[in-house]
Short mmCIF file of C-alpha atoms in Angstrom, two decimals:
data_model
loop_
_atom_site.label_atom_id
_atom_site.label_comp_id
_atom_site.label_asym_id
_atom_site.label_seq_id
_atom_site.Cartn_x
_atom_site.Cartn_y
_atom_site.Cartn_z
CA MET A 32 -12.87 -27.03 -4.48
CA ASN A 33 -14.79 -27.47 -7.63
CA PRO A 34 -13.20 -25.32 -10.43
CA THR A 35 -16.57 -23.88 -11.41
CA ALA A 36 -17.19 -22.78 -7.83
CA LEU A 37 -13.75 -21.07 -7.73
CA GLN A 38 -14.59 -19.37 -11.03
CA TYR A 39 -17.81 -17.98 -9.60
CA LEU A 40 -16.08 -16.89 -6.46
CA LEU A 41 -13.47 -14.84 -8.32
CA ALA A 42 -16.16 -13.32 -10.58
CA ALA A 43 -18.14 -12.37 -7.52
CA VAL A 44 -15.03 -10.80 -5.85
CA VAL A 45 -14.51 -8.54 -8.84
CA VAL A 46 -18.18 -7.77 -9.67
CA LEU A 47 -19.85 -7.46 -6.18
CA PRO A 48 -18.09 -4.18 -5.21
CA LEU A 49 -19.40 -2.56 -8.49
CA LEU A 50 -22.96 -3.72 -7.76
CA GLY A 51 -22.49 -2.50 -4.18
CA ALA A 52 -21.38 0.92 -5.44
CA VAL A 53 -24.55 1.24 -7.50
CA GLY A 54 -26.65 0.05 -4.58
CA ALA A 55 -25.07 2.60 -2.28
CA LEU A 56 -26.60 5.37 -4.41
CA LEU A 57 -30.14 3.97 -4.24
CA PRO A 58 -32.57 4.53 -1.38
CA ALA A 59 -32.25 2.00 1.44
CA PRO A 60 -34.99 -0.72 1.36
CA PRO A 61 -37.69 -0.51 4.09
CA GLY A 62 -36.53 -2.07 7.30
CA LEU A 63 -32.86 -1.46 6.58
CA LYS A 64 -32.76 2.34 7.10
CA GLY A 65 -31.37 2.18 10.65
CA ARG A 66 -31.47 5.25 12.72
CA ASN A 67 -30.88 7.53 9.66
CA PRO A 68 -29.94 7.30 5.99
CA ASP A 69 -26.27 7.92 6.62
CA GLN A 70 -26.05 5.03 9.04
CA ALA A 71 -27.81 2.77 6.55
CA VAL A 72 -25.41 3.51 3.64
CA LEU A 73 -22.36 3.10 5.89
CA ARG A 74 -23.69 -0.25 7.08
CA HIS A 75 -24.23 -1.17 3.39
CA GLY A 76 -20.57 -0.47 2.78
CA VAL A 77 -19.55 -2.76 5.69
CA THR A 78 -21.88 -5.50 4.51
CA VAL A 79 -20.72 -5.48 0.84
CA THR A 80 -17.04 -5.28 1.70
CA GLY A 81 -17.58 -8.10 4.28
CA VAL A 82 -19.21 -10.32 1.68
CA VAL A 83 -16.36 -9.63 -0.75
CA LEU A 84 -13.80 -10.46 1.98
CA ALA A 85 -15.62 -13.72 2.78
CA ALA A 86 -15.61 -14.63 -0.94
CA ALA A 87 -11.88 -13.79 -1.19
CA VAL A 88 -11.11 -15.98 1.91
CA ALA A 89 -13.24 -18.83 0.47
CA LEU A 90 -11.30 -18.44 -2.82
CA ALA A 91 -7.99 -18.70 -0.90
CA VAL A 92 -9.22 -21.76 1.03
CA GLY A 93 -10.46 -23.46 -2.14
CA PHE A 94 -7.32 -22.55 -4.08
CA ASP A 95 -5.21 -25.64 -5.01
CA HIS A 96 -2.16 -24.96 -2.85
CA ASP A 97 -0.36 -27.91 -4.30
CA HIS A 98 -0.20 -26.18 -7.77
CA PRO A 99 0.04 -22.39 -7.01
CA ALA A 100 1.82 -21.78 -10.30
CA ARG A 101 -1.24 -22.73 -12.29
CA MET A 102 -3.81 -20.12 -13.10
CA GLN A 103 -7.02 -21.07 -11.25
CA ALA A 104 -10.63 -19.84 -11.07
CA THR A 105 -10.26 -18.80 -14.69
CA THR A 106 -12.93 -17.11 -16.85
CA ASP A 107 -12.18 -16.52 -20.50
CA ILE A 108 -14.85 -14.83 -22.61
CA SER A 109 -14.48 -12.97 -25.88
CA TRP A 110 -15.25 -9.31 -25.42
CA ILE A 111 -13.99 -7.32 -28.42
CA PRO A 112 -13.28 -9.93 -31.14
CA ALA A 113 -11.85 -7.49 -33.67
CA LEU A 114 -9.03 -6.62 -31.27
CA ASP A 115 -8.87 -10.06 -29.60
CA ILE A 116 -9.65 -8.43 -26.21
CA ARG A 117 -11.11 -10.97 -23.83
CA ILE A 118 -12.64 -10.94 -20.34
CA HIS A 119 -9.96 -13.16 -18.95
CA LEU A 120 -9.74 -13.63 -15.16
CA GLY A 121 -7.67 -15.85 -13.03
CA VAL A 122 -5.42 -16.03 -9.97
CA ASP A 123 -2.19 -17.78 -9.10
CA GLY A 124 0.16 -17.72 -6.12
CA ILE A 125 1.34 -14.28 -7.09
CA SER A 126 -2.04 -12.51 -7.35
CA LEU A 127 -4.07 -14.43 -4.75
CA PRO A 128 -2.37 -12.79 -1.63
CA LEU A 129 -2.89 -9.37 -3.10
CA VAL A 130 -6.61 -10.12 -3.74
CA VAL A 131 -7.11 -11.18 -0.10
CA LEU A 132 -5.07 -8.14 1.21
CA THR A 133 -7.22 -5.76 -0.89
CA ALA A 134 -10.47 -7.32 0.33
CA LEU A 135 -9.30 -7.20 3.92
CA LEU A 136 -8.08 -3.62 4.02
CA THR A 137 -11.19 -2.32 2.22
CA PHE A 138 -13.43 -4.14 4.77
CA LEU A 139 -11.47 -2.67 7.64
CA CYS A 140 -11.69 0.77 6.17
CA ALA A 141 -15.49 0.40 5.72
CA LEU A 142 -15.76 -0.82 9.30
CA TYR A 143 -13.72 2.04 10.70
CA SER A 144 -15.73 4.59 8.67
CA TYR A 145 -19.02 3.17 10.04
CA PHE A 146 -17.96 4.37 13.46
CA HIS A 147 -15.87 7.32 12.38
CA MET A 148 -16.96 8.74 9.11
CA PRO A 149 -14.50 11.38 7.79
CA THR A 150 -15.77 14.93 7.57
CA GLY A 151 -17.15 15.75 4.12
CA PRO A 152 -20.11 15.39 1.84
CA SER A 153 -22.82 12.72 1.83
CA PRO A 154 -21.76 9.18 2.98
CA LYS A 155 -23.60 7.82 -0.06
CA ALA A 156 -20.91 9.12 -2.37
CA PHE A 157 -18.17 8.08 0.04
CA VAL A 158 -19.32 4.48 0.18
CA ALA A 159 -19.92 4.33 -3.59
CA LEU A 160 -16.42 5.64 -4.27
CA LEU A 161 -14.87 3.24 -1.74
CA LEU A 162 -16.53 0.27 -3.43
CA THR A 163 -15.62 1.42 -6.89
CA LEU A 164 -12.00 1.79 -5.76
CA GLU A 165 -12.15 -1.79 -4.36
CA ALA A 166 -13.53 -3.10 -7.65
CA GLY A 167 -10.68 -1.47 -9.64
CA THR A 168 -7.93 -2.75 -7.38
CA LEU A 169 -9.33 -6.32 -7.22
CA ALA A 170 -9.74 -6.38 -10.96
CA THR A 171 -6.19 -5.19 -11.47
CA PHE A 172 -4.92 -8.28 -9.64
CA ALA A 173 -7.34 -10.70 -11.28
CA VAL A 174 -7.41 -9.80 -14.97
CA LEU A 175 -5.20 -11.56 -17.52
CA ASP A 176 -5.66 -9.33 -20.55
CA LEU A 177 -3.37 -6.26 -21.09
CA MET A 178 -6.28 -3.98 -22.10
CA LEU A 179 -8.40 -5.07 -19.12
CA PHE A 180 -5.39 -4.51 -16.89
CA PHE A 181 -5.15 -0.99 -18.17
CA LEU A 182 -8.86 -0.29 -17.71
CA ALA A 183 -8.69 -1.69 -14.16
CA PHE A 184 -5.49 0.23 -13.41
CA GLU A 185 -7.18 3.46 -14.46
CA MET A 186 -10.44 2.71 -12.74
CA VAL A 187 -9.06 3.52 -9.33
CA LEU A 188 -7.88 7.03 -10.18
CA ILE A 189 -11.23 8.88 -10.18
CA PRO A 190 -12.44 7.39 -6.81
CA MET A 191 -9.17 8.17 -5.11
CA TYR A 192 -9.19 11.71 -6.56
CA PHE A 193 -12.60 12.43 -5.08
CA LEU A 194 -11.75 10.75 -1.75
CA ILE A 195 -8.81 13.15 -1.42
CA ALA A 196 -10.55 16.22 -2.87
CA ARG A 197 -13.84 15.92 -0.93
CA TRP A 198 -12.91 14.22 2.34
CA GLY A 199 -9.31 15.25 2.73
CA GLY A 200 -7.67 17.84 4.95
CA ALA A 201 -5.62 20.89 4.31
CA GLU A 202 -4.40 21.48 0.75
CA LYS A 203 -6.64 18.65 -0.43
CA GLN A 204 -7.52 20.18 -3.90
CA ALA A 205 -3.84 20.70 -4.80
CA ALA A 206 -2.94 17.20 -3.55
CA ALA A 207 -5.80 15.59 -5.47
CA TRP A 208 -4.87 17.32 -8.71
CA LYS A 209 -1.18 16.42 -8.31
CA PHE A 210 -2.16 12.78 -7.76
CA ILE A 211 -4.47 12.59 -10.84
CA LEU A 212 -2.04 14.43 -13.15
CA TYR A 213 0.98 12.38 -12.26
CA THR A 214 -0.83 9.02 -12.52
CA LEU A 215 -2.75 9.93 -15.67
CA LEU A 216 0.37 11.06 -17.50
CA GLY A 217 2.13 7.90 -16.49
CA SER A 218 -0.83 5.83 -17.58
CA VAL A 219 -0.91 7.45 -21.08
CA VAL A 220 2.67 6.34 -21.68
CA MET A 221 1.93 2.88 -20.23
CA LEU A 222 -0.96 2.47 -22.66
CA LEU A 223 1.34 3.05 -25.55
CA GLY A 224 3.64 0.32 -24.34
CA LEU A 225 0.78 -2.12 -23.86
CA LEU A 226 -0.53 -1.42 -27.36
CA LEU A 227 2.93 -1.93 -28.75
CA ILE A 228 3.07 -5.35 -27.09
CA GLY A 229 -0.34 -6.35 -28.26
CA VAL A 230 0.11 -5.11 -31.88
CA LYS A 231 3.55 -6.63 -32.37
CA SER A 232 2.70 -9.97 -30.69
CA GLY A 233 -0.81 -10.35 -32.05
CA THR A 234 -2.46 -10.82 -28.67
CA PHE A 235 -3.19 -9.11 -25.44
CA ASP A 236 -3.42 -12.33 -23.45
CA MET A 237 -1.03 -12.10 -20.48
CA VAL A 238 -0.81 -15.91 -19.97
CA ALA A 239 0.05 -16.61 -23.63
CA LEU A 240 2.56 -13.80 -23.70
CA ALA A 241 4.32 -15.12 -20.61
CA THR A 242 5.17 -18.52 -22.11
CA ASP A 243 8.24 -19.38 -24.18
CA ASN A 244 7.83 -20.27 -27.83
CA GLY A 245 4.65 -18.16 -27.69
CA PRO A 246 3.49 -14.75 -28.95
CA LYS A 247 6.23 -12.84 -26.99
CA ASP A 248 8.87 -14.40 -29.21
CA ARG A 249 7.60 -12.17 -31.97
CA LEU A 250 8.82 -9.11 -29.96
CA SER A 251 12.26 -7.96 -31.14
CA HIS A 252 14.80 -6.60 -28.73
CA THR A 253 14.02 -3.07 -29.81
CA VAL A 254 10.33 -3.54 -29.32
CA GLN A 255 10.98 -4.94 -25.89
CA LEU A 256 13.16 -1.99 -24.95
CA LEU A 257 10.41 0.48 -26.03
CA ALA A 258 7.67 -1.51 -24.34
CA VAL A 259 9.56 -1.72 -21.04
CA LEU A 260 10.42 1.93 -21.06
CA ALA A 261 6.79 2.95 -21.74
CA VAL A 262 5.09 0.44 -19.49
CA GLY A 263 7.74 0.88 -16.77
CA ILE A 264 7.15 4.68 -16.55
CA GLY A 265 3.47 4.17 -15.87
CA LEU A 266 4.11 1.45 -13.32
CA ALA A 267 6.99 3.45 -11.69
CA VAL A 268 4.71 6.43 -11.04
CA LYS A 269 2.17 4.22 -9.23
CA SER A 270 4.89 2.22 -7.32
CA PRO A 271 6.22 5.00 -6.57
CA LEU A 272 9.82 5.04 -7.85
CA TRP A 273 12.16 7.93 -7.11
CA PRO A 274 12.13 10.54 -8.64
CA LEU A 275 8.50 9.99 -9.85
CA HIS A 276 7.26 9.88 -6.27
CA SER A 277 6.58 13.51 -5.48
CA TRP A 278 2.80 13.16 -5.73
CA LEU A 279 2.74 10.66 -2.86
CA PRO A 280 3.57 12.72 0.25
CA ASP A 281 1.08 15.36 -0.72
CA ALA A 282 -1.66 12.84 -1.39
CA HIS A 283 -1.10 11.02 1.87
CA THR A 284 -0.96 14.15 3.97
CA ALA A 285 -4.23 15.52 2.55
CA ALA A 286 -6.15 12.22 2.29
CA PRO A 287 -8.61 11.05 4.90
CA THR A 288 -7.47 8.14 7.08
CA VAL A 289 -9.07 5.41 4.98
CA GLY A 290 -7.77 6.99 1.80
CA SER A 291 -4.25 6.88 3.11
CA VAL A 292 -4.64 3.29 4.23
CA LEU A 293 -5.90 2.16 0.80
CA LEU A 294 -3.34 4.34 -1.08
CA ALA A 295 -0.39 2.79 0.82
CA GLY A 296 -1.80 -0.63 1.34
CA VAL A 297 -3.28 -1.41 -2.08
CA LEU A 298 -2.73 1.22 -4.82
CA LEU A 299 1.10 1.27 -4.53
CA LYS A 300 1.07 -2.55 -5.06
CA MET A 301 -0.61 -2.21 -8.45
CA GLY A 302 2.62 -0.74 -9.87
CA THR A 303 4.98 -3.36 -8.47
CA TYR A 304 2.53 -6.15 -9.41
CA GLY A 305 2.56 -4.84 -13.01
CA PHE A 306 6.35 -5.18 -13.15
CA VAL A 307 6.14 -8.76 -11.97
CA ARG A 308 3.14 -9.78 -14.11
CA ILE A 309 3.98 -7.89 -17.32
CA ALA A 310 7.55 -6.58 -17.56
CA LEU A 311 9.42 -9.62 -16.25
CA PRO A 312 7.71 -12.45 -18.21
CA ILE A 313 6.57 -10.64 -21.34
CA THR A 314 9.61 -8.44 -22.12
CA PRO A 315 12.49 -10.21 -20.36
CA ASP A 316 15.17 -8.88 -22.73
CA GLY A 317 14.08 -5.32 -22.30
CA MET A 318 13.76 -5.76 -18.53
CA HIS A 319 17.27 -7.23 -18.41
CA THR A 320 18.64 -4.14 -20.05
CA PHE A 321 16.82 -1.66 -17.76
CA ALA A 322 17.17 -3.72 -14.56
CA PRO A 323 20.39 -1.98 -13.38
CA TYR A 324 18.75 1.39 -13.82
CA LEU A 325 15.64 0.36 -11.95
CA ALA A 326 17.76 -1.06 -9.16
CA ALA A 327 19.84 2.17 -8.95
CA LEU A 328 16.72 4.35 -8.65
CA ALA A 329 15.26 1.95 -6.12
CA ALA A 330 18.38 2.19 -3.96
CA VAL A 331 18.42 5.98 -4.23
CA GLY A 332 14.70 5.90 -3.24
CA ILE A 333 15.54 3.88 -0.13
CA ILE A 334 18.13 6.39 1.04
CA TYR A 335 16.14 9.41 0.00
CA GLY A 336 13.04 8.28 1.81
CA SER A 337 14.95 7.61 5.01
CA LEU A 338 16.80 10.94 4.92
CA ALA A 339 13.50 12.78 4.27
CA CYS A 340 11.99 11.06 7.29
CA LEU A 341 15.04 11.96 9.50
CA ALA A 342 14.63 15.55 8.46
CA LEU A 343 10.98 15.56 9.33
CA VAL A 344 11.38 13.88 12.74
CA ARG A 345 13.96 16.24 14.17
CA LYS A 346 12.77 18.82 16.73
CA GLY A 347 11.77 22.21 15.28
CA ALA A 348 11.25 20.79 11.75
CA LYS A 349 7.44 21.05 11.99
CA GLY A 350 7.32 17.58 10.43
CA ASP A 351 3.95 15.98 9.80
CA LEU A 352 3.68 12.40 10.95
CA LYS A 353 1.48 11.38 7.96
CA ARG A 354 4.00 12.92 5.60
CA LEU A 355 6.81 11.01 7.37
CA ILE A 356 5.06 7.68 6.88
CA ALA A 357 4.41 8.60 3.28
CA TYR A 358 8.12 9.14 2.73
CA SER A 359 8.85 5.90 4.54
CA SER A 360 6.70 4.18 1.89
CA VAL A 361 9.05 5.53 -0.78
CA GLY A 362 11.90 3.71 0.96
CA HIS A 363 9.97 0.51 1.64
CA MET A 364 8.74 0.21 -1.97
CA GLY A 365 12.34 0.76 -3.04
CA PHE A 366 13.08 -2.63 -1.47
CA VAL A 367 10.29 -4.16 -3.53
CA LEU A 368 11.69 -2.66 -6.77
CA LEU A 369 15.17 -3.66 -5.88
CA GLY A 370 14.03 -7.29 -5.52
CA ILE A 371 12.21 -7.15 -8.81
CA ALA A 372 15.21 -5.59 -10.62
CA SER A 373 17.43 -8.55 -9.47
CA MET A 374 15.40 -10.80 -11.79
CA THR A 375 15.99 -13.75 -9.50
CA PRO A 376 13.47 -16.00 -7.78
CA THR A 377 14.87 -14.94 -4.37
CA GLY A 378 14.55 -11.23 -5.10
CA VAL A 379 11.09 -11.38 -6.71
CA ASN A 380 9.77 -13.53 -3.90
CA GLY A 381 11.18 -10.97 -1.46
CA ALA A 382 9.50 -8.20 -3.43
CA LEU A 383 6.08 -9.97 -3.31
CA PHE A 384 6.49 -10.69 0.45
CA ALA A 385 7.52 -7.05 1.08
CA ASN A 386 4.37 -5.95 -0.80
CA ILE A 387 2.13 -7.78 1.54
CA ALA A 388 4.11 -6.79 4.64
CA HIS A 389 4.04 -3.14 3.62
CA GLY A 390 0.30 -3.25 3.10
CA LEU A 391 -0.33 -4.65 6.56
CA ILE A 392 2.16 -2.49 8.54
CA THR A 393 1.72 0.79 6.72
CA GLY A 394 -2.03 0.30 6.70
CA LEU A 395 -1.90 -0.02 10.49
CA LEU A 396 0.38 2.98 10.85
CA PHE A 397 -1.92 5.23 8.78
CA PHE A 398 -4.92 4.04 10.88
CA LEU A 399 -3.04 4.98 14.04
CA VAL A 400 -1.88 8.39 12.76
CA GLY A 401 -5.40 9.17 11.66
CA ALA A 402 -6.70 8.27 15.14
CA LEU A 403 -3.88 10.30 16.72
CA LYS A 404 -4.98 13.41 14.72
CA ASP A 405 -8.54 12.85 15.88
CA ARG A 406 -7.30 12.90 19.49
CA TYR A 407 -4.83 15.75 19.30
CA GLY A 408 -6.23 17.74 16.42
CA SER A 409 -2.88 17.65 14.61
CA THR A 410 -0.23 15.31 13.23
CA ASP A 411 2.56 17.94 13.48
CA LEU A 412 5.35 16.22 15.44
CA ASP A 413 6.41 19.35 17.27
CA THR A 414 2.77 20.03 18.30
CA LEU A 415 2.32 16.41 19.42
CA ALA A 416 5.51 16.04 21.37
CA GLY A 417 5.76 19.49 22.97
CA SER A 418 8.99 19.97 24.90
CA THR A 419 9.29 16.54 26.41
CA GLY A 420 7.24 14.19 24.24
CA ALA A 421 3.58 13.24 23.71
CA ALA A 422 3.86 10.60 26.41
CA LEU A 423 1.34 8.24 24.88
CA TYR A 424 2.63 5.45 27.08
CA GLY A 425 1.31 7.30 30.10
CA LYS A 426 -1.78 8.92 28.60
CA ALA A 427 -3.11 6.07 26.43
CA PRO A 428 -0.87 3.00 26.98
CA ARG A 429 -2.57 0.64 24.61
CA PHE A 430 -2.54 3.23 21.87
CA GLY A 431 1.10 4.00 22.52
CA GLY A 432 2.01 0.35 22.65
CA LEU A 433 0.29 -0.34 19.27
CA LEU A 434 2.06 2.68 17.69
CA ALA A 435 5.38 1.39 18.93
CA PHE A 436 4.52 -2.06 17.58
CA GLY A 437 3.76 -0.57 14.13
CA ALA A 438 7.03 1.34 14.14
CA VAL A 439 9.13 -1.66 15.19
CA ALA A 440 7.41 -3.82 12.50
CA SER A 441 8.07 -1.15 9.86
CA LEU A 442 11.81 -1.05 10.65
CA GLY A 443 12.00 -4.74 9.72
CA ILE A 444 12.87 -6.40 13.02
CA PRO A 445 13.15 -10.24 12.76
CA GLY A 446 9.99 -12.08 13.80
CA LEU A 447 7.63 -9.64 12.15
CA ALA A 448 6.44 -9.32 8.51
CA GLY A 449 8.69 -6.49 7.57
CA PHE A 450 11.89 -8.44 7.98
CA TRP A 451 11.56 -11.19 5.34
CA GLY A 452 10.79 -9.12 2.29
CA GLU A 453 13.62 -6.68 2.77
CA MET A 454 16.08 -9.44 3.57
CA LEU A 455 15.19 -11.54 0.52
CA ALA A 456 15.23 -8.47 -1.73
CA MET A 457 18.81 -7.79 -0.59
CA PHE A 458 19.73 -11.44 -1.08
CA GLY A 459 18.48 -11.18 -4.64
CA ALA A 460 20.71 -8.07 -5.15
CA PHE A 461 23.66 -9.96 -3.63
CA GLN A 462 23.48 -12.57 -6.49
CA PRO A 463 21.51 -11.02 -9.39
CA ALA A 464 20.45 -12.82 -12.54
CA ALA A 465 23.06 -13.93 -15.04
CA GLY A 466 24.29 -11.07 -17.18
CA LEU A 467 23.60 -8.32 -14.61
CA SER A 468 26.61 -6.57 -13.03
CA ARG A 469 27.23 -8.10 -9.70
CA PRO A 470 29.48 -5.24 -8.47
CA ALA A 471 26.72 -2.75 -9.29
CA PHE A 472 24.09 -4.71 -7.51
CA LEU A 473 26.35 -5.28 -4.43
CA THR A 474 26.59 -1.49 -4.28
CA PHE A 475 22.79 -1.24 -4.40
CA MET A 476 22.55 -3.88 -1.73
CA ALA A 477 24.90 -1.94 0.50
CA LEU A 478 22.83 1.21 0.00
CA ALA A 479 19.75 -0.77 0.93
CA GLY A 480 21.48 -2.00 4.00
CA LEU A 481 22.33 1.56 5.02
CA GLY A 482 18.66 2.38 4.41
CA THR A 483 17.60 -0.22 7.00
CA LEU A 484 19.81 1.56 9.60
CA LEU A 485 18.40 5.00 8.75
CA THR A 486 14.91 3.54 8.86
CA ALA A 487 15.50 2.25 12.39
CA ALA A 488 16.86 5.69 13.39
CA TYR A 489 13.87 7.74 12.33
CA LEU A 490 11.28 5.26 13.53
CA LEU A 491 12.79 5.01 16.98
CA LEU A 492 12.92 8.78 17.09
CA VAL A 493 9.18 8.78 16.31
CA VAL A 494 8.55 6.43 19.14
CA ARG A 495 10.63 8.46 21.56
CA ARG A 496 8.89 11.70 20.63
CA VAL A 497 5.35 10.44 20.48
CA CYS A 498 5.17 7.48 22.95
CA MET A 499 7.64 8.64 25.60
CA GLY A 500 7.95 11.84 27.59
CA GLY A 501 6.33 13.35 30.67
CA THR A 502 4.73 16.46 32.09
CA PRO A 503 7.41 18.97 33.10
CA ALA A 504 7.20 21.07 36.20
CA VAL A 505 6.77 24.74 35.71
CA VAL A 506 9.13 27.09 37.55
CA GLU A 507 7.51 30.10 38.98
CA ALA A 508 9.26 32.94 40.78
CA VAL A 509 7.87 34.90 43.74
CA PRO A 510 7.61 38.45 42.50
CA ALA A 511 9.10 40.22 45.56
CA VAL A 512 11.59 39.15 48.24
CA GLU A 513 11.84 41.07 51.56
CA GLU A 514 15.36 41.47 52.84
CA GLY A 515 16.09 39.00 55.63
CA THR A 516 13.09 36.82 55.15
CA ALA A 517 14.05 34.50 52.37
CA THR A 518 16.90 33.86 49.98
CA ALA A 519 16.39 34.30 46.27
CA ALA A 520 16.62 30.56 45.81
CA GLU A 521 13.99 30.01 48.48
CA ALA A 522 11.76 32.53 46.70
CA VAL A 523 11.51 30.30 43.64
CA THR A 524 8.85 27.67 43.92
CA GLU A 525 7.92 24.79 41.75
CA VAL A 526 4.27 24.34 40.93
CA PRO A 527 2.85 21.51 38.95
CA ALA A 528 2.05 22.13 35.33
CA ALA A 529 -1.55 22.33 34.26
CA PRO A 530 -2.90 18.81 33.74
CA SER A 531 -2.38 17.59 30.25
CA PRO A 532 -5.50 16.78 28.18
CA VAL A 533 -6.97 13.40 28.65
CA ILE A 534 -6.31 11.15 25.55
CA PRO A 535 -8.85 8.42 25.03
CA ASP A 536 -7.23 4.98 24.72
CA LEU A 537 -8.31 2.44 22.06
CA ALA A 538 -12.03 2.19 21.45
CA ARG A 539 -13.79 -1.10 20.63
CA TYR A 540 -14.18 -0.35 16.96
CA GLU A 541 -10.50 0.48 16.78
CA TYR A 542 -9.63 -2.86 18.28
CA ALA A 543 -11.90 -4.56 15.71
CA ALA A 544 -10.36 -2.67 12.76
CA TRP A 545 -6.69 -2.99 13.69
CA THR A 546 -6.34 -6.34 15.45
CA PRO A 547 -6.36 -8.40 12.16
CA LEU A 548 -3.37 -6.33 10.87
CA VAL A 549 -1.42 -6.90 14.00
CA VAL A 550 -2.18 -10.67 14.05
CA LEU A 551 -1.28 -11.06 10.35
CA THR A 552 1.96 -9.05 10.81
CA VAL A 553 3.07 -11.44 13.54
CA LEU A 554 1.89 -14.54 11.67
CA ALA A 555 3.73 -13.52 8.45
CA GLY A 556 6.85 -12.82 10.45
CA LEU A 557 6.78 -16.14 12.30
CA TRP A 558 5.53 -18.33 9.50
CA PRO A 559 6.80 -16.78 6.15
CA ALA A 560 6.52 -20.24 4.45
CA ALA A 561 2.77 -19.75 4.28
CA LEU A 562 3.20 -16.92 1.81
CA LEU A 563 6.43 -18.00 0.14
CA GLY A 564 4.99 -21.39 -0.48
CA LEU A 565 2.37 -19.68 -2.68
CA THR A 566 4.62 -17.30 -4.48
CA ASP A 567 7.76 -19.27 -5.10
CA PRO A 568 6.39 -21.91 -7.53
CA ALA A 569 4.55 -19.17 -9.49
CA VAL A 570 7.72 -16.97 -9.59
CA GLN A 571 9.89 -19.88 -10.71
CA GLN A 572 7.48 -20.64 -13.59
CA LEU A 573 7.14 -16.98 -14.46
CA LEU A 574 10.88 -16.42 -14.73
CA GLY A 575 11.30 -19.75 -16.47
CA GLY A 576 9.02 -18.73 -19.43
CA GLY A 577 5.99 -20.63 -18.18
CA LYS A 578 7.84 -23.89 -17.63
#
C-alpha cells in the first residue's frame, strides 16, 4: 500500500476515537436518534469503534509483511522544539498486532454494551470514556517519542477510574481509588526515568535511541541502571508484576464486564510493551543487570497467582470467579515478563505471543463471567455451584461449552493460542542471553513449569464446579409411622428437588461479540507463524541494536 495511505490510516486509528469521544457528548443529529438518546449514543460507540477497527485491519493488510522490522506508516512532526519532543507515530511487527487487538476488543465491548449496557449513569459518559480509553491505548502502541508514550500511558487512567467507580459493582469506589493510586505512583517514578534518558541522551526519539552508535551510547552504565529501575517500576505496576499486583484483583472484581475485558486484554499489555520497546533496546546494560531479578519476581508471580486461584476455587472458600481470573492474569503475565527477562529472541517472541493470546482468551473469559453474573446474579463460586455444581452443560450447553473452551485455552493446551507464548517464554529461560546465570534461569523455568500444572488444576476445578453437576434428589421423611404398617426405611420417600432456575443459553449478540475471540484463539494456536513472522524480525533487530 502507498506509504502516505498507511500514514493516514495510522493517524486515523489514533485520532478517530478522540473525535468520537467528543461526538458522544454532543446531541445526536436529526434522523440518527433511534428510539431514544441512549440507544443513539450506544450506536455511535459501535460505529466509531467499528470504523477504527476497519482502519486497523486495513493498516495490517497494507503493512509490508516482507519488512516487519522497519517502522511503517510513520508521521514525524515537531511539537515542542525547545525540548525536541515530536509527534512521532509508526508501527512495526511488534506494535501492529497490539494495535489490531486493541481495536478489536474495544469494538466487541462497544457491541456488547449496545445490547447490554452496564448499570450506571448516562450512556453518553460511558461511551465517551470508552472511546477516550481506546485512544490512549492505541496511542501507547503507536507513538515513538518517550514523552508522548508517557502522556498516552497516563491518558487511560482517568477513563478506567470512572468506568470502575461509576459502572462497577460492590466496593467499586475503593477499587477505583486503589487502581488510580497504584498506577499514578508508578507513573511518577517512570516519568523520572524517561526524563533521565532524554536529558542524558539529548533526545526522546525511541527509534534513534534504539540504534547502536546513536544517542543511547551517551548513557553510562549508572544512568542505565537508574533509568531501568525507575521506568521498570512504572511498567511493572501496569504489567502487573508481583508484588506490585495487588490493585488488580480488586479492580477486576469491581469493574463492569467491558472494563474487565479492556483492563485484562489491553491495559496490562501496555506495561509489558514498554519493557520491550523502551527497556530492552534503550537501556540494555541496565536491563541485563536487573533481568535476573525481573525473572525471579515473574516466576514467583506465576506460582503465587496459581496458588491464589487454587485457594479461591476450593469449596467453602467463597471465591469470586472474576477475582480468580484476575489472579490468573498475574500468573499469565508472569510468563510474559519471564520471556522478556531472558533477553533472547525466543523469549521475547514468546512474550509478545503470550500478550496477544492472553488478550484474546482472558477477554473471552471476562465476557463469559460477566454474562454468568447476569444470569445467576452472582459470581461467587459456592453460590454458583451449590452442592453438586452449577451444571451449565445441562442448563445452557452452549454457554457451558464456551466457558470450558476458554478455561482449556487459558491453561495452555497445544493447538490453542495460550500454548505457544508460554512454551517459548520457558524456552527463552532455558537458554538465556549471554552473561545471565543459566542455573538461575533454569530454576525460574522449572517454577514456571510447575505453574502450568497448577494452572491446569484450578481451571479444571472451575470447569467441574461450574459446568458439571446435577440436581440432587431431596430426602424427605414421613413424620409418623404406625406400628405394623411400614418399616422406617419404607417411611422415607424421595421426592424430586424443586426445579432449578432456567438459565438462558447464548444470545445472538453474545455470539457476535465472542465468536471472533474464539476463532482467533484457534487460528493463533494452529498457525502461530502468522504472528511470529511479524514479531521475530522486529525482535531480532531490536535486540541487535537496530541492525
